[in-house]
PDB file of N, CA, C and O in Angstrom:
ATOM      1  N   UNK H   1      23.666   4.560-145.616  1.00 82.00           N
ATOM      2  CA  UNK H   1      22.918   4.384-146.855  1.00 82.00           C
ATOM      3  C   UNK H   1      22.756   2.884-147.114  1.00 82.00           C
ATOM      4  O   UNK H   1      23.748   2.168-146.976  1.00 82.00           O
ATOM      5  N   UNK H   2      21.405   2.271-147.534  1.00 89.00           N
ATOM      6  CA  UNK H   2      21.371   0.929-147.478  1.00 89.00           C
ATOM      7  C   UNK H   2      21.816   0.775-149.076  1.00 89.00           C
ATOM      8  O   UNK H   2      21.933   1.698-149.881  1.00 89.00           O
ATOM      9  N   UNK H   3      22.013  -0.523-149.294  1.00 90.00           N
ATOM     10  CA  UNK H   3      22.516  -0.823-150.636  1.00 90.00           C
ATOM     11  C   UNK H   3      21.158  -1.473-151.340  1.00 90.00           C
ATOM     12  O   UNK H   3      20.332  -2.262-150.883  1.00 90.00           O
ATOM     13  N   UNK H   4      21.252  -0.875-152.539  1.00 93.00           N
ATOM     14  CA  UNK H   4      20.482  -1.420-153.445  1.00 93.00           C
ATOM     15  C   UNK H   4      20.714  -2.515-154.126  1.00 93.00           C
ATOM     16  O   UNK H   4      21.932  -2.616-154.277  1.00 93.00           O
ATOM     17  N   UNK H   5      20.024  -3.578-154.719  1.00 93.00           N
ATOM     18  CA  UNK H   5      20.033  -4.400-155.777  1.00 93.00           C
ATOM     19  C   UNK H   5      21.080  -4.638-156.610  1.00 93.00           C
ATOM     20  O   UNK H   5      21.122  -3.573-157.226  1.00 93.00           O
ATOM     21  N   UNK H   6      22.035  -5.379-157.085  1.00 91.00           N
ATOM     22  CA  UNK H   6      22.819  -5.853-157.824  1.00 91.00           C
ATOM     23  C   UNK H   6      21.932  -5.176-159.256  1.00 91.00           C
ATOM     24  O   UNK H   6      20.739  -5.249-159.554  1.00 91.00           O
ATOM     25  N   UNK H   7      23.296  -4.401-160.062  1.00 87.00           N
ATOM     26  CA  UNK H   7      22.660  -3.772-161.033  1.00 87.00           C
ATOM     27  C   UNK H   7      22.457  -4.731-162.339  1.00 87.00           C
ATOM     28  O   UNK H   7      21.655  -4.681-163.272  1.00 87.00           O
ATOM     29  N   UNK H   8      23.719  -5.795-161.954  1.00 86.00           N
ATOM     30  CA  UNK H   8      23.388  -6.950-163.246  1.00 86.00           C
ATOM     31  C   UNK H   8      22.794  -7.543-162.936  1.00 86.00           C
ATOM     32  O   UNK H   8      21.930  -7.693-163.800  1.00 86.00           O
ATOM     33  N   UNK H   9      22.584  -8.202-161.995  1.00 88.00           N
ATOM     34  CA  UNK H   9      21.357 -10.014-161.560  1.00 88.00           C
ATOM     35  C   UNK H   9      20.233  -9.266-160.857  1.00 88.00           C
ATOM     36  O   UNK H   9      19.218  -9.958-160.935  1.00 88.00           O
ATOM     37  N   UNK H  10      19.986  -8.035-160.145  1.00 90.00           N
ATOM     38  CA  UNK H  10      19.052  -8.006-159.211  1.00 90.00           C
ATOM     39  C   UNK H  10      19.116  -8.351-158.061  1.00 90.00           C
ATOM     40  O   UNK H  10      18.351  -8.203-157.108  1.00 90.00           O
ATOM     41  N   UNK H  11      20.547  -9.061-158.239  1.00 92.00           N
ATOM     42  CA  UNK H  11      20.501  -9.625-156.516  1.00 92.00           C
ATOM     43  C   UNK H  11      20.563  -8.919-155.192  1.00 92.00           C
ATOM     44  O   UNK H  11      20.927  -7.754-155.032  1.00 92.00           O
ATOM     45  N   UNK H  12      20.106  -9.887-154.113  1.00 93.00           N
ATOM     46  CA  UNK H  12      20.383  -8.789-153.091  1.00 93.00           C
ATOM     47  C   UNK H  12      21.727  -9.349-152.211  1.00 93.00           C
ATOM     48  O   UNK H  12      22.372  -8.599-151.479  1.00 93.00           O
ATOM     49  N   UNK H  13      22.018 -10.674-152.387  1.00 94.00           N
ATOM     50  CA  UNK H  13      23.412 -11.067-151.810  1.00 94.00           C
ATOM     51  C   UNK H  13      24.997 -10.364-151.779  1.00 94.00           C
ATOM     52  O   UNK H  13      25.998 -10.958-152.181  1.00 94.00           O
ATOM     53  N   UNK H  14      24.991  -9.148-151.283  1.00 95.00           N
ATOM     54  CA  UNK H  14      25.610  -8.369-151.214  1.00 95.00           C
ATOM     55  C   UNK H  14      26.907  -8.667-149.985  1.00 95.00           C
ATOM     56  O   UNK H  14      26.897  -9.253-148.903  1.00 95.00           O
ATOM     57  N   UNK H  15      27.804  -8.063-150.640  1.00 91.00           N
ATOM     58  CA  UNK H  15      29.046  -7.940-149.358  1.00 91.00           C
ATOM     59  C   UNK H  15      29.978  -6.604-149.829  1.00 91.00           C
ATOM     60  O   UNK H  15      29.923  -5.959-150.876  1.00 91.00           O
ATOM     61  N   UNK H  16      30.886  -6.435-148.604  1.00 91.00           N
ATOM     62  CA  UNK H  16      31.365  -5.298-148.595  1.00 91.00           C
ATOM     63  C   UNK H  16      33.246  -6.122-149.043  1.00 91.00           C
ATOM     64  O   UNK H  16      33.662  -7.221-148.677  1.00 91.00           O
ATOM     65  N   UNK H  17      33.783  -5.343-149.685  1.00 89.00           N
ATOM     66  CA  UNK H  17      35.426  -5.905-149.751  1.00 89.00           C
ATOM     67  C   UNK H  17      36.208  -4.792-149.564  1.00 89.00           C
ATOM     68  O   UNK H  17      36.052  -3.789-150.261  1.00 89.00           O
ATOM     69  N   UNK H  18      37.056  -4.865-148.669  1.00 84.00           N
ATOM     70  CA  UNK H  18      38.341  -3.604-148.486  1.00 84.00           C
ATOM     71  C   UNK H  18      39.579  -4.146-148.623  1.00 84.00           C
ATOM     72  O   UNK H  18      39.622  -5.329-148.959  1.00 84.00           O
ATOM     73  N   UNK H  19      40.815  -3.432-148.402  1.00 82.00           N
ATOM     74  CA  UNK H  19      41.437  -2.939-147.982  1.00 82.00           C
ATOM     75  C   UNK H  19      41.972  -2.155-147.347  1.00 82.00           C
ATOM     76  O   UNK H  19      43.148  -1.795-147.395  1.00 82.00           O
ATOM     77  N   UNK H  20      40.860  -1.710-146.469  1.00 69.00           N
ATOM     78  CA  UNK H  20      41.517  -0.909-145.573  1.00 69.00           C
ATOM     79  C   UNK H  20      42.133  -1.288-144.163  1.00 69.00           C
ATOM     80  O   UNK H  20      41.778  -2.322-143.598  1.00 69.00           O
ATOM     81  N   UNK H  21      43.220  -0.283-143.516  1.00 72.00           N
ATOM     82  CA  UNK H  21      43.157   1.277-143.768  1.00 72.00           C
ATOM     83  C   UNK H  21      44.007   1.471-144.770  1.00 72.00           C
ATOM     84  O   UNK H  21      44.646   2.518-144.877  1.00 72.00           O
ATOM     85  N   UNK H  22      44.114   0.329-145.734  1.00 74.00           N
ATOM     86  CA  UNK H  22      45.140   0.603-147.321  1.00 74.00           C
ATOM     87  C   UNK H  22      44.371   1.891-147.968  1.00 74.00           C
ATOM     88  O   UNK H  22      45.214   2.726-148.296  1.00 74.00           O
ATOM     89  N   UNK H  23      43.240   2.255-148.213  1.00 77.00           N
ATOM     90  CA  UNK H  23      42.640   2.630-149.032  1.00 77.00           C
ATOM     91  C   UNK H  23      41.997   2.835-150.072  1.00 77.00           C
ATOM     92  O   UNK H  23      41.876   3.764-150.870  1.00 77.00           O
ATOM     93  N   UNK H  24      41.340   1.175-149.866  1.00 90.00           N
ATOM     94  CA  UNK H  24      40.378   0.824-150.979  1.00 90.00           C
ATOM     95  C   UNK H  24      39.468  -0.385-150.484  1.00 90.00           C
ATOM     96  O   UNK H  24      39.670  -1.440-149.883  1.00 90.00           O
ATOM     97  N   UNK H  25      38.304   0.316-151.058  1.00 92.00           N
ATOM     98  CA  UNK H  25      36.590  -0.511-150.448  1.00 92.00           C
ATOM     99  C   UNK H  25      35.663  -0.755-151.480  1.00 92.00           C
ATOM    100  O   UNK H  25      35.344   0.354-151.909  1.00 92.00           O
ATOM    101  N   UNK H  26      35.122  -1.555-152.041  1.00 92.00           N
ATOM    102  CA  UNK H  26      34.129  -1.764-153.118  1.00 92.00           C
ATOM    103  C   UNK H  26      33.307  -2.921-152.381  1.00 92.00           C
ATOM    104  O   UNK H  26      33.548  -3.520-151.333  1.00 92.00           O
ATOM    105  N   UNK H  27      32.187  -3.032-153.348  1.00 94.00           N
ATOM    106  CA  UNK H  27      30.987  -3.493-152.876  1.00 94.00           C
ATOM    107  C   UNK H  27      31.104  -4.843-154.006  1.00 94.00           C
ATOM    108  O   UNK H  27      31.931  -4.917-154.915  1.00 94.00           O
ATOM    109  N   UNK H  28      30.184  -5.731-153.720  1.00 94.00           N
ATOM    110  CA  UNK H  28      30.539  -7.256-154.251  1.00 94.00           C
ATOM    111  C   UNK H  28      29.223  -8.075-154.070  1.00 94.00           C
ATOM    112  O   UNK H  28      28.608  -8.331-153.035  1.00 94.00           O
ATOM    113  N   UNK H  29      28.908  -8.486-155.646  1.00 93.00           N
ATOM    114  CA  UNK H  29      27.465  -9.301-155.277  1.00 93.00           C
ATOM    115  C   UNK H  29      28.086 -10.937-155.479  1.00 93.00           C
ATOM    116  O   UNK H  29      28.664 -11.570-156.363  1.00 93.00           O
ATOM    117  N   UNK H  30      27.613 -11.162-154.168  1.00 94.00           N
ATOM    118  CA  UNK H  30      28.109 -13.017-154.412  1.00 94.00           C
ATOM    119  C   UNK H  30      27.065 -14.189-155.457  1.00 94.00           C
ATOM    120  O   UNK H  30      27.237 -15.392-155.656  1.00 94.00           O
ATOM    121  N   UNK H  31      25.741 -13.053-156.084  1.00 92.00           N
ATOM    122  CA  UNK H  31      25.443 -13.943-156.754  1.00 92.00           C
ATOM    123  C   UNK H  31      25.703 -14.031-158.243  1.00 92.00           C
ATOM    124  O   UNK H  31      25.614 -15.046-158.933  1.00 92.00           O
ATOM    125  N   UNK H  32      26.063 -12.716-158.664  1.00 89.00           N
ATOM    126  CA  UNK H  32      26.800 -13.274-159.682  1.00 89.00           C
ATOM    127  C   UNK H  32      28.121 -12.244-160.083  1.00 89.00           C
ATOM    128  O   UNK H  32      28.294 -11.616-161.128  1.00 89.00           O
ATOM    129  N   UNK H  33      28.893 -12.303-158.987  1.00 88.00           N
ATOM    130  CA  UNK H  33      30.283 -11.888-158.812  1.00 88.00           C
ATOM    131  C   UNK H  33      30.816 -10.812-159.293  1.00 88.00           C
ATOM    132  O   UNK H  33      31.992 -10.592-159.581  1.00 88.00           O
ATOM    133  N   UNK H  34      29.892 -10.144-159.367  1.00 90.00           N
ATOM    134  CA  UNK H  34      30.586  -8.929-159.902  1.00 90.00           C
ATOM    135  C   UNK H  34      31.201  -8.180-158.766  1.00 90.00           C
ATOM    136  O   UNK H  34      31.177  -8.551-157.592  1.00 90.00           O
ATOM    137  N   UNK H  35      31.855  -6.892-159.310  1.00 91.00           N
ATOM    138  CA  UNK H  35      32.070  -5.756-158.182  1.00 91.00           C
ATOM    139  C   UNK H  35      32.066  -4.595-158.168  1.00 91.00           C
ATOM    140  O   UNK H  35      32.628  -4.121-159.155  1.00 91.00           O
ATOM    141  N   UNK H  36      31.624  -3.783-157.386  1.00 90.00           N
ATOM    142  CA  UNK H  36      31.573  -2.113-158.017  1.00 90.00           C
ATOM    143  C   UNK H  36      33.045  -1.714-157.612  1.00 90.00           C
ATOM    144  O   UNK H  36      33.996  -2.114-156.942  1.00 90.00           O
ATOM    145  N   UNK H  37      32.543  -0.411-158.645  1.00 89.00           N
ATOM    146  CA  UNK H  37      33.952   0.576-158.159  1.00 89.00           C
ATOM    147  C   UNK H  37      34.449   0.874-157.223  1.00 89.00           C
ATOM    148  O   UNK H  37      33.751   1.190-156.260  1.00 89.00           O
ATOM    149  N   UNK H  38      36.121   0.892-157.122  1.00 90.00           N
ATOM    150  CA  UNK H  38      36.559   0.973-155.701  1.00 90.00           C
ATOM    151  C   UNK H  38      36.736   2.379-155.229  1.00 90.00           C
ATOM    152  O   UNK H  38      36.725   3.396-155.922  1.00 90.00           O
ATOM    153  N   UNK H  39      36.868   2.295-154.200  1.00 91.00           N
ATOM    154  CA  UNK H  39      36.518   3.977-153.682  1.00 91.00           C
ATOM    155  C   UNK H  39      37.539   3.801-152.319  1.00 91.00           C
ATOM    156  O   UNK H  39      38.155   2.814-151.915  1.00 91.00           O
ATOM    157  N   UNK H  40      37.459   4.967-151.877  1.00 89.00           N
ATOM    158  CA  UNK H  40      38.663   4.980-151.197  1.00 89.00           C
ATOM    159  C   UNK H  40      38.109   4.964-149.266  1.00 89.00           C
ATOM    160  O   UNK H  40      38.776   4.904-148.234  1.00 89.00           O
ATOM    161  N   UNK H  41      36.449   5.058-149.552  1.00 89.00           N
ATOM    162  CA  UNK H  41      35.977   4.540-147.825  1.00 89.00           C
ATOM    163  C   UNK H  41      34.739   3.571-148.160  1.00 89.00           C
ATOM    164  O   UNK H  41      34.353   3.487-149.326  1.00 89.00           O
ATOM    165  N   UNK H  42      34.223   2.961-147.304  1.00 90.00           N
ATOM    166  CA  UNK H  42      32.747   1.550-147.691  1.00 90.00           C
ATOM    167  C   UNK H  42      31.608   2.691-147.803  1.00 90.00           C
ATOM    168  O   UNK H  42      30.533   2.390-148.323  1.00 90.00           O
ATOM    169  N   UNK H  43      31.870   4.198-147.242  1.00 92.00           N
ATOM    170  CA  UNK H  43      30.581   5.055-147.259  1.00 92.00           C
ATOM    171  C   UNK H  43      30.824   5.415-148.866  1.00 92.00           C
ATOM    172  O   UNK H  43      29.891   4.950-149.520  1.00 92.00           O
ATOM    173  N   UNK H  44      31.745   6.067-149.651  1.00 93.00           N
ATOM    174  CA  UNK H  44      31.873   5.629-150.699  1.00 93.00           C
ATOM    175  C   UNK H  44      31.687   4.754-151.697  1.00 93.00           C
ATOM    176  O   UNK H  44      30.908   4.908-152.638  1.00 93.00           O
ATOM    177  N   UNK H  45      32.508   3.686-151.475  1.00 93.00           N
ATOM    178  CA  UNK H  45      32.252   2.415-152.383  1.00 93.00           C
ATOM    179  C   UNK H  45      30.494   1.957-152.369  1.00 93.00           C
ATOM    180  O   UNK H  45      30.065   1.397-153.377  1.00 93.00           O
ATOM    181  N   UNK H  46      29.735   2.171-151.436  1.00 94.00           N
ATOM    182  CA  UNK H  46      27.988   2.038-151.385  1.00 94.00           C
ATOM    183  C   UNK H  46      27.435   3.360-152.236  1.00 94.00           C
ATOM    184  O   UNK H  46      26.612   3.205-153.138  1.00 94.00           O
ATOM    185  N   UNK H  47      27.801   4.287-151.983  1.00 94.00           N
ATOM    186  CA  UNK H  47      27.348   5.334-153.226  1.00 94.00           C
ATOM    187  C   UNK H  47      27.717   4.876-154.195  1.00 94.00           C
ATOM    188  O   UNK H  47      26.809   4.301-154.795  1.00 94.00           O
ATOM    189  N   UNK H  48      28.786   4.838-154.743  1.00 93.00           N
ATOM    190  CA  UNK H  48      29.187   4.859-156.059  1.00 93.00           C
ATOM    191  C   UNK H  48      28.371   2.995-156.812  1.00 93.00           C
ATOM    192  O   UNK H  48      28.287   2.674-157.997  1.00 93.00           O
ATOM    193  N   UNK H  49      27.962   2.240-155.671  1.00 93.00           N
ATOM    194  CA  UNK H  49      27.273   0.753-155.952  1.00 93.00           C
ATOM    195  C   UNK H  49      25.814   1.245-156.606  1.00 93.00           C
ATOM    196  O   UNK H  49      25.386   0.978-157.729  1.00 93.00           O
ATOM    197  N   UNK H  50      25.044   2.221-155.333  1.00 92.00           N
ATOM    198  CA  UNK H  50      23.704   2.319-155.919  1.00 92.00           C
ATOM    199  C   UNK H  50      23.859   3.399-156.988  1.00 92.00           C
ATOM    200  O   UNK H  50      23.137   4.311-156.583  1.00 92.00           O
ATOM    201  N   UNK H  51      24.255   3.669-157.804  1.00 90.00           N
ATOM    202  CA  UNK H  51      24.594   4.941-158.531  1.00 90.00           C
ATOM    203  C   UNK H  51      25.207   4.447-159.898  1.00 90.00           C
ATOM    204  O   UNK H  51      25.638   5.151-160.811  1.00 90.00           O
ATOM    205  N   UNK H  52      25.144   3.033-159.823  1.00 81.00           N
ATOM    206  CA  UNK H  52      26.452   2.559-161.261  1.00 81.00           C
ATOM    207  C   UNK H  52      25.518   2.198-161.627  1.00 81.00           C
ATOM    208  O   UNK H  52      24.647   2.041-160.771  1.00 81.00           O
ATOM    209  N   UNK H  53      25.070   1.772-163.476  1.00 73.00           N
ATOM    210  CA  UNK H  53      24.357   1.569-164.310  1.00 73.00           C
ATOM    211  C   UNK H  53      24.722  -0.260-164.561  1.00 73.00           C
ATOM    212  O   UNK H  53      25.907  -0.581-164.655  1.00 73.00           O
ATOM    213  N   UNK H  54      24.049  -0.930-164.617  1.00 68.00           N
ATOM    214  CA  UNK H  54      23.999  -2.839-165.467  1.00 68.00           C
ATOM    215  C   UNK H  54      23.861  -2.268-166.918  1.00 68.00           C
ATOM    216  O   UNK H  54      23.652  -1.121-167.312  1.00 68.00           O
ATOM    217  N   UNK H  55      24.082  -3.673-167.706  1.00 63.00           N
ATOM    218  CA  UNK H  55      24.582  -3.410-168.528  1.00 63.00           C
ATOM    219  C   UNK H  55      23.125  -3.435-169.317  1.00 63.00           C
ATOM    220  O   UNK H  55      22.203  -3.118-168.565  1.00 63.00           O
ATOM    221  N   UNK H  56      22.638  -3.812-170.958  1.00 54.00           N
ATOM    222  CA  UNK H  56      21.472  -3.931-171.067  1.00 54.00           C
ATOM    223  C   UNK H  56      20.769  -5.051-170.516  1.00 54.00           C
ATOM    224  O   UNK H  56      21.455  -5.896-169.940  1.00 54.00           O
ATOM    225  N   UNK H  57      19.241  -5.254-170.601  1.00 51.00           N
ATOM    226  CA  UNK H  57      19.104  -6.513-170.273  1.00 51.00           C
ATOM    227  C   UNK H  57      18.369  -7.336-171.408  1.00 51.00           C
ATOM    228  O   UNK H  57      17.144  -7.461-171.402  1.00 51.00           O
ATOM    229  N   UNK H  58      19.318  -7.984-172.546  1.00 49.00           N
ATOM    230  CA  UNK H  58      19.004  -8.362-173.622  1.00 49.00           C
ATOM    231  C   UNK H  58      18.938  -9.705-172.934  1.00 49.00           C
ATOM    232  O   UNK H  58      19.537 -10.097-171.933  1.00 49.00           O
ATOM    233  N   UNK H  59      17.900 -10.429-173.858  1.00 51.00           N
ATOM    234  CA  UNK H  59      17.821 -11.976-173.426  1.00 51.00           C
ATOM    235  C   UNK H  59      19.221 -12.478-173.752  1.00 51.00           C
ATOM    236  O   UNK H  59      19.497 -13.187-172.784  1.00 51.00           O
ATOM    237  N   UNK H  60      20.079 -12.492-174.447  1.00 53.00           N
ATOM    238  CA  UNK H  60      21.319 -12.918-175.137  1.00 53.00           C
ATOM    239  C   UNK H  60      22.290 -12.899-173.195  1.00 53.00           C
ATOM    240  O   UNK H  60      22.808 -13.779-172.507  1.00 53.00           O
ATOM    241  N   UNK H  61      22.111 -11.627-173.054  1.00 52.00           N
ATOM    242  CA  UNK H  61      22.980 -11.294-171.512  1.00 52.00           C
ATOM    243  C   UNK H  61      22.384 -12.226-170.520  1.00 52.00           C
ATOM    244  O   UNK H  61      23.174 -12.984-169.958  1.00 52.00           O
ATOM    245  N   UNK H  62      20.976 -12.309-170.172  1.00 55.00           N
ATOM    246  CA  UNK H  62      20.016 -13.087-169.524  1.00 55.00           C
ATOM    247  C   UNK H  62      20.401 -14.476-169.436  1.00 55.00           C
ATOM    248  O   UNK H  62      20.387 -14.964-168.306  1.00 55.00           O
ATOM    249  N   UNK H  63      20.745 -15.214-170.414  1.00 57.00           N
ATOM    250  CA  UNK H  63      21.064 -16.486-170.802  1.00 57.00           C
ATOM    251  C   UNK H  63      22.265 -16.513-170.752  1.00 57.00           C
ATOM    252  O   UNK H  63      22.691 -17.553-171.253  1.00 57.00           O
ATOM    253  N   UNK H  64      23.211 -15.709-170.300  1.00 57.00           N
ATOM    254  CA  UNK H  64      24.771 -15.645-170.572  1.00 57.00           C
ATOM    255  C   UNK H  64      24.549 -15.941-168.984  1.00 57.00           C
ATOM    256  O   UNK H  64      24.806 -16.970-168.359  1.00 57.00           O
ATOM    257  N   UNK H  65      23.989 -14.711-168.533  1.00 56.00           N
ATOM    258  CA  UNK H  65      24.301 -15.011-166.723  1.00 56.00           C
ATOM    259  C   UNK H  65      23.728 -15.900-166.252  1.00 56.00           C
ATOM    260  O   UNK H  65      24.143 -16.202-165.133  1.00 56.00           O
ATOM    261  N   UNK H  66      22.868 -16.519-166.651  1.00 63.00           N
ATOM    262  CA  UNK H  66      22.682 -18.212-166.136  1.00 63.00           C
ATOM    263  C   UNK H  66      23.226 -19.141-166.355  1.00 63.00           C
ATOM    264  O   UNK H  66      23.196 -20.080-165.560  1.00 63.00           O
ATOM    265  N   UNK H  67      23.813 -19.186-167.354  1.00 63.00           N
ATOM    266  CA  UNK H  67      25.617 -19.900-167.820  1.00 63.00           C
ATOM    267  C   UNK H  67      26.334 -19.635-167.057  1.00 63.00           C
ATOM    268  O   UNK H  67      26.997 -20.545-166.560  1.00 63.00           O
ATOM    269  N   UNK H  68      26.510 -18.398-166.657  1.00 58.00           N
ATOM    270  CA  UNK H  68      27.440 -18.613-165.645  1.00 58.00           C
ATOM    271  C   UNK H  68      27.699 -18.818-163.961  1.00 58.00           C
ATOM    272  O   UNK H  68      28.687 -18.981-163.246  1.00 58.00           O
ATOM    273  N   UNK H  69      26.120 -18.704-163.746  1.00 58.00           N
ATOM    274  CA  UNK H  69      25.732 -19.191-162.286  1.00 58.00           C
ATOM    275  C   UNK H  69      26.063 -20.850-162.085  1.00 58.00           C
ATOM    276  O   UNK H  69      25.824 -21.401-161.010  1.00 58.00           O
TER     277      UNK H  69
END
């Protein structure tokens, strides 16, 4: 399954983060650092990435995340 868009920035600078074979994999946008939910395989942690909701996109948030880039 390919990964979609960073649900907060849009971005597409994507990476994968584990721990495994600990048992834990989440997905990670390097442009503005967030991370999805961890899941317990990367075929997982990519579902549960394209499938999670951003937050609104109020100009107030807009101007927050360019503060913090």
């Amino acid at each position: 399954e390919q990964l979609k868009p960073c649900p907060f920035c849009n971005g597409s600078n994507l990476h994968e983060c584990s721990t495994l074979p600990h048992g834990a994999a989440w997905m990670s946008c390097n442009d503005c650092e967030m991370d999805g939910p961890t899941a317990k395989s990367v075929t997982e942690a990519i579902r549960l990435w394209n499938t999670r909701k951003g937050p609104n996109r109020d100009p107030g948030y807009l101007v927050l995340l360019e503060e913090v880039r």
